[in-house]
GROMACS .gro file of N, CA and C in nm:
model
  297
    1UNK      N    1   1.099  -0.339  -2.881
    1UNK     CA    2   1.082  -0.218  -2.796
    1UNK      C    3   1.008  -0.111  -2.913
    2UNK      N    4   1.082  -0.093  -3.037
    2UNK     CA    5   1.014   0.028  -3.097
    2UNK      C    6   0.904   0.023  -3.137
    3UNK      N    7   0.844  -0.087  -3.159
    3UNK     CA    8   0.718  -0.113  -3.190
    3UNK      C    9   0.616  -0.084  -3.075
    4UNK      N   10   0.676  -0.086  -2.952
    4UNK     CA   11   0.590  -0.086  -2.837
    4UNK      C   12   0.602   0.087  -2.796
    5UNK      N   13   0.695   0.152  -2.817
    5UNK     CA   14   0.692   0.296  -2.811
    5UNK      C   15   0.618   0.377  -2.893
    6UNK      N   16   0.620   0.321  -3.047
    6UNK     CA   17   0.528   0.381  -3.116
    6UNK      C   18   0.376   0.348  -3.105
    7UNK      N   19   0.341   0.249  -3.051
    7UNK     CA   20   0.217   0.212  -3.011
    7UNK      C   21   0.170   0.284  -2.900
    8UNK      N   22   0.258   0.323  -2.824
    8UNK     CA   23   0.223   0.439  -2.683
    8UNK      C   24   0.231   0.551  -2.740
    9UNK      N   25   0.321   0.590  -2.821
    9UNK     CA   26   0.283   0.748  -2.889
    9UNK      C   27   0.157   0.740  -2.947
   10UNK      N   28   0.117   0.643  -3.039
   10UNK     CA   29  -0.025   0.658  -3.088
   10UNK      C   30  -0.145   0.664  -2.988
   11UNK      N   31  -0.120   0.595  -2.868
   11UNK     CA   32  -0.223   0.600  -2.760
   11UNK      C   33  -0.204   0.709  -2.734
   12UNK      N   34  -0.095   0.779  -2.700
   12UNK     CA   35  -0.101   0.902  -2.632
   12UNK      C   36  -0.151   1.013  -2.692
   13UNK      N   37  -0.126   1.034  -2.822
   13UNK     CA   38  -0.198   1.102  -2.934
   13UNK      C   39  -0.338   1.124  -2.918
   14UNK      N   40  -0.406   0.981  -2.887
   14UNK     CA   41  -0.567   0.971  -2.881
   14UNK      C   42  -0.620   0.978  -2.727
   15UNK      N   43  -0.544   1.006  -2.630
   15UNK     CA   44  -0.590   0.953  -2.508
   15UNK      C   45  -0.698   1.084  -2.469
   16UNK      N   46  -0.762   1.022  -2.367
   16UNK     CA   47  -0.867   1.145  -2.315
   16UNK      C   48  -0.791   1.248  -2.208
   17UNK      N   49  -0.695   1.222  -2.169
   17UNK     CA   50  -0.602   1.318  -2.080
   17UNK      C   51  -0.501   1.323  -2.192
   18UNK      N   52  -0.447   1.463  -2.182
   18UNK     CA   53  -0.343   1.513  -2.268
   18UNK      C   54  -0.208   1.469  -2.208
   19UNK      N   55  -0.115   1.393  -2.287
   19UNK     CA   56   0.010   1.328  -2.254
   19UNK      C   57   0.106   1.400  -2.293
   20UNK      N   58   0.089   1.507  -2.367
   20UNK     CA   59   0.222   1.613  -2.417
   20UNK      C   60   0.302   1.632  -2.320
   21UNK      N   61   0.273   1.648  -2.188
   21UNK     CA   62   0.357   1.658  -2.078
   21UNK      C   63   0.278   1.587  -1.974
   22UNK      N   64   0.388   1.534  -1.877
   22UNK     CA   65   0.340   1.449  -1.758
   22UNK      C   66   0.271   1.518  -1.676
   23UNK      N   67   0.145   1.474  -1.659
   23UNK     CA   68   0.037   1.534  -1.547
   23UNK      C   69   0.067   1.484  -1.420
   24UNK      N   70   0.130   1.572  -1.291
   24UNK     CA   71   0.140   1.521  -1.175
   24UNK      C   72   0.058   1.624  -1.085
   25UNK      N   73  -0.015   1.595  -0.967
   25UNK     CA   74  -0.081   1.672  -0.904
   25UNK      C   75  -0.077   1.571  -0.763
   26UNK      N   76  -0.173   1.631  -0.673
   26UNK     CA   77  -0.203   1.551  -0.548
   26UNK      C   78  -0.306   1.437  -0.601
   27UNK      N   79  -0.294   1.340  -0.539
   27UNK     CA   80  -0.392   1.223  -0.581
   27UNK      C   81  -0.511   1.252  -0.587
   28UNK      N   82  -0.574   1.296  -0.474
   28UNK     CA   83  -0.708   1.347  -0.476
   28UNK      C   84  -0.757   1.462  -0.567
   29UNK      N   85  -0.679   1.539  -0.634
   29UNK     CA   86  -0.709   1.609  -0.745
   29UNK      C   87  -0.719   1.531  -0.855
   30UNK      N   88  -0.609   1.440  -0.871
   30UNK     CA   89  -0.619   1.364  -1.012
   30UNK      C   90  -0.718   1.260  -1.010
   31UNK      N   91  -0.764   1.202  -0.919
   31UNK     CA   92  -0.858   1.097  -0.892
   31UNK      C   93  -1.000   1.148  -0.894
   32UNK      N   94  -1.025   1.276  -0.854
   32UNK     CA   95  -1.164   1.330  -0.865
   32UNK      C   96  -1.153   1.384  -0.999
   33UNK      N   97  -1.052   1.437  -1.067
   33UNK     CA   98  -1.080   1.475  -1.220
   33UNK      C   99  -1.102   1.341  -1.286
   34UNK      N  100  -1.037   1.240  -1.291
   34UNK     CA  101  -1.055   1.117  -1.382
   34UNK      C  102  -1.232   1.099  -1.351
   35UNK      N  103  -1.265   1.087  -1.215
   35UNK     CA  104  -1.400   1.056  -1.202
   35UNK      C  105  -1.498   1.128  -1.268
   36UNK      N  106  -1.481   1.296  -1.256
   36UNK     CA  107  -1.556   1.389  -1.283
   36UNK      C  108  -1.566   1.400  -1.455
   37UNK      N  109  -1.455   1.414  -1.472
   37UNK     CA  110  -1.441   1.438  -1.624
   37UNK      C  111  -1.468   1.307  -1.729
   38UNK      N  112  -1.378   1.217  -1.671
   38UNK     CA  113  -1.390   1.095  -1.783
   38UNK      C  114  -1.473   0.983  -1.705
   39UNK      N  115  -1.504   0.995  -1.604
   39UNK     CA  116  -1.608   0.885  -1.542
   39UNK      C  117  -1.541   0.750  -1.515
   40UNK      N  118  -1.435   0.766  -1.489
   40UNK     CA  119  -1.322   0.648  -1.455
   40UNK      C  120  -1.331   0.619  -1.319
   41UNK      N  121  -1.321   0.493  -1.278
   41UNK     CA  122  -1.342   0.443  -1.154
   41UNK      C  123  -1.206   0.337  -1.128
   42UNK      N  124  -1.148   0.332  -1.009
   42UNK     CA  125  -1.038   0.233  -0.984
   42UNK      C  126  -1.063   0.093  -1.022
   43UNK      N  127  -0.967   0.030  -1.111
   43UNK     CA  128  -0.999  -0.110  -1.160
   43UNK      C  129  -0.880  -0.198  -1.083
   44UNK      N  130  -0.790  -0.145  -1.042
   44UNK     CA  131  -0.672  -0.234  -0.991
   44UNK      C  132  -0.540  -0.155  -0.976
   45UNK      N  133  -0.458  -0.233  -0.906
   45UNK     CA  134  -0.329  -0.185  -0.908
   45UNK      C  135  -0.251  -0.263  -0.817
   46UNK      N  136  -0.119  -0.210  -0.785
   46UNK     CA  137  -0.046  -0.289  -0.687
   46UNK      C  138   0.103  -0.205  -0.662
   47UNK      N  139   0.172  -0.255  -0.600
   47UNK     CA  140   0.310  -0.165  -0.559
   47UNK      C  141   0.413  -0.175  -0.674
   48UNK      N  142   0.468  -0.085  -0.725
   48UNK     CA  143   0.561  -0.077  -0.788
   48UNK      C  144   0.709  -0.107  -0.739
   49UNK      N  145   0.716  -0.040  -0.617
   49UNK     CA  146   0.828  -0.057  -0.558
   49UNK      C  147   0.788  -0.001  -0.396
   50UNK      N  148   0.915   0.004  -0.303
   50UNK     CA  149   0.894   0.065  -0.179
   50UNK      C  150   0.844   0.196  -0.174
   51UNK      N  151   0.839   0.278  -0.276
   51UNK     CA  152   0.789   0.399  -0.258
   51UNK      C  153   0.686   0.449  -0.375
   52UNK      N  154   0.626   0.350  -0.439
   52UNK     CA  155   0.532   0.389  -0.532
   52UNK      C  156   0.422   0.304  -0.560
   53UNK      N  157   0.291   0.337  -0.585
   53UNK     CA  158   0.184   0.257  -0.618
   53UNK      C  159   0.142   0.286  -0.772
   54UNK      N  160   0.114   0.182  -0.836
   54UNK     CA  161   0.062   0.198  -0.973
   54UNK      C  162  -0.084   0.153  -0.975
   55UNK      N  163  -0.159   0.237  -1.030
   55UNK     CA  164  -0.314   0.214  -1.036
   55UNK      C  165  -0.359   0.233  -1.172
   56UNK      N  166  -0.498   0.139  -1.214
   56UNK     CA  167  -0.521   0.139  -1.352
   56UNK      C  168  -0.687   0.192  -1.311
   57UNK      N  169  -0.729   0.301  -1.388
   57UNK     CA  170  -0.835   0.357  -1.383
   57UNK      C  171  -0.926   0.319  -1.516
   58UNK      N  172  -1.039   0.283  -1.505
   58UNK     CA  173  -1.114   0.277  -1.634
   58UNK      C  174  -1.257   0.313  -1.622
   59UNK      N  175  -1.281   0.338  -1.753
   59UNK     CA  176  -1.464   0.352  -1.791
   59UNK      C  177  -1.499   0.256  -1.878
   60UNK      N  178  -1.572   0.165  -1.845
   60UNK     CA  179  -1.600   0.035  -1.909
   60UNK      C  180  -1.711   0.092  -2.019
   61UNK      N  181  -1.822   0.153  -1.995
   61UNK     CA  182  -1.891   0.221  -2.109
   61UNK      C  183  -1.830   0.307  -2.193
   62UNK      N  184  -1.717   0.392  -2.194
   62UNK     CA  185  -1.660   0.460  -2.293
   62UNK      C  186  -1.521   0.406  -2.348
   63UNK      N  187  -1.496   0.300  -2.248
   63UNK     CA  188  -1.349   0.232  -2.288
   63UNK      C  189  -1.234   0.324  -2.280
   64UNK      N  190  -1.255   0.404  -2.182
   64UNK     CA  191  -1.131   0.523  -2.157
   64UNK      C  192  -1.023   0.469  -2.034
   65UNK      N  193  -0.929   0.458  -2.026
   65UNK     CA  194  -0.825   0.405  -1.914
   65UNK      C  195  -0.732   0.490  -1.902
   66UNK      N  196  -0.681   0.488  -1.773
   66UNK     CA  197  -0.560   0.577  -1.719
   66UNK      C  198  -0.488   0.504  -1.631
   67UNK      N  199  -0.374   0.508  -1.657
   67UNK     CA  200  -0.245   0.433  -1.557
   67UNK      C  201  -0.181   0.552  -1.459
   68UNK      N  202  -0.196   0.549  -1.326
   68UNK     CA  203  -0.133   0.640  -1.234
   68UNK      C  204  -0.029   0.555  -1.180
   69UNK      N  205   0.092   0.661  -1.142
   69UNK     CA  206   0.178   0.614  -1.046
   69UNK      C  207   0.180   0.729  -0.906
   70UNK      N  208   0.164   0.682  -0.809
   70UNK     CA  209   0.156   0.761  -0.685
   70UNK      C  210   0.293   0.749  -0.580
   71UNK      N  211   0.331   0.846  -0.558
   71UNK     CA  212   0.451   0.837  -0.465
   71UNK      C  213   0.411   0.847  -0.335
   72UNK      N  214   0.515   0.811  -0.229
   72UNK     CA  215   0.459   0.794  -0.089
   72UNK      C  216   0.441   0.952  -0.060
   73UNK      N  217   0.460   1.029  -0.113
   73UNK     CA  218   0.416   1.197  -0.077
   73UNK      C  219   0.286   1.206  -0.109
   74UNK      N  220   0.190   1.144  -0.171
   74UNK     CA  221   0.084   1.147  -0.236
   74UNK      C  222   0.084   1.227  -0.383
   75UNK      N  223   0.191   1.260  -0.424
   75UNK     CA  224   0.222   1.315  -0.555
   75UNK      C  225   0.181   1.188  -0.662
   76UNK      N  226   0.085   1.216  -0.745
   76UNK     CA  227   0.055   1.115  -0.847
   76UNK      C  228   0.031   1.181  -0.989
   77UNK      N  229   0.105   1.081  -1.088
   77UNK     CA  230   0.140   1.127  -1.197
   77UNK      C  231   0.067   1.037  -1.288
   78UNK      N  232   0.028   1.098  -1.410
   78UNK     CA  233  -0.058   1.015  -1.526
   78UNK      C  234   0.063   0.961  -1.607
   79UNK      N  235   0.058   0.823  -1.600
   79UNK     CA  236   0.171   0.777  -1.699
   79UNK      C  237   0.143   0.750  -1.833
   80UNK      N  238   0.023   0.697  -1.848
   80UNK     CA  239  -0.033   0.673  -1.970
   80UNK      C  240  -0.211   0.674  -1.991
   81UNK      N  241  -0.255   0.697  -2.068
   81UNK     CA  242  -0.407   0.700  -2.060
   81UNK      C  243  -0.436   0.673  -2.243
   82UNK      N  244  -0.545   0.620  -2.251
   82UNK     CA  245  -0.598   0.572  -2.398
   82UNK      C  246  -0.769   0.545  -2.398
   83UNK      N  247  -0.784   0.462  -2.512
   83UNK     CA  248  -0.925   0.434  -2.519
   83UNK      C  249  -0.930   0.284  -2.558
   84UNK      N  250  -1.046   0.242  -2.592
   84UNK     CA  251  -1.050   0.090  -2.613
   84UNK      C  252  -1.007   0.004  -2.513
   85UNK      N  253  -1.022   0.047  -2.369
   85UNK     CA  254  -0.998  -0.065  -2.272
   85UNK      C  255  -1.099  -0.183  -2.295
   86UNK      N  256  -1.052  -0.310  -2.268
   86UNK     CA  257  -1.111  -0.408  -2.240
   86UNK      C  258  -1.059  -0.502  -2.121
   87UNK      N  259  -1.137  -0.576  -2.076
   87UNK     CA  260  -1.102  -0.658  -1.941
   87UNK      C  261  -1.023  -0.794  -2.014
   88UNK      N  262  -0.929  -0.821  -1.923
   88UNK     CA  263  -0.884  -0.948  -1.969
   88UNK      C  264  -0.973  -1.064  -1.986
   89UNK      N  265  -0.914  -1.192  -2.058
   89UNK     CA  266  -0.979  -1.300  -2.038
   89UNK      C  267  -0.994  -1.366  -1.910
   90UNK      N  268  -1.090  -1.458  -1.875
   90UNK     CA  269  -1.041  -1.545  -1.762
   90UNK      C  270  -0.956  -1.612  -1.769
   91UNK      N  271  -0.914  -1.656  -1.668
   91UNK     CA  272  -0.795  -1.735  -1.663
   91UNK      C  273  -0.779  -1.859  -1.689
   92UNK      N  274  -0.922  -1.921  -1.669
   92UNK     CA  275  -0.952  -2.058  -1.732
   92UNK      C  276  -0.958  -2.066  -1.884
   93UNK      N  277  -0.982  -1.935  -1.955
   93UNK     CA  278  -0.975  -1.910  -2.110
   93UNK      C  279  -0.813  -1.894  -2.156
   94UNK      N  280  -0.751  -1.846  -2.099
   94UNK     CA  281  -0.592  -1.836  -2.102
   94UNK      C  282  -0.539  -1.955  -2.109
   95UNK      N  283  -0.566  -2.036  -2.009
   95UNK     CA  284  -0.503  -2.186  -2.004
   95UNK      C  285  -0.561  -2.307  -2.088
   96UNK      N  286  -0.643  -2.253  -2.141
   96UNK     CA  287  -0.727  -2.346  -2.213
   96UNK      C  288  -0.809  -2.459  -2.177
   97UNK      N  289  -0.843  -2.407  -2.049
   97UNK     CA  290  -0.929  -2.517  -1.984
   97UNK      C  291  -1.107  -2.526  -2.014
   98UNK      N  292  -1.144  -2.611  -2.051
   98UNK     CA  293  -1.294  -2.597  -2.123
   98UNK      C  294  -1.385  -2.561  -2.033
   99UNK      N  295  -1.484  -2.467  -2.049
   99UNK     CA  296  -1.572  -2.405  -1.967
   99UNK      C  297  -1.689  -2.462  -1.941
   0.00000   0.00000   0.00000
């Protein structure tokens, strides 16, 4: 767990969005800023619980990424962000199925 937290601290220090403080605002404001300033687009996400959605926004060309958490009232917070994003491996490759 300490290694994970240390890695998260390093990512936060080099992230495109400053994470010294948690940034929260209306979802529209946050997503417009991600698109305009960082060129990021919605890449996926899902329900965290009955009142929150988690989203991942990425810029494939620049390698930046941001994880958002949106509450039912529309308040969105940047939970993490960083650089060197890469897509996951195809399911077949992860399972060792010859392609």
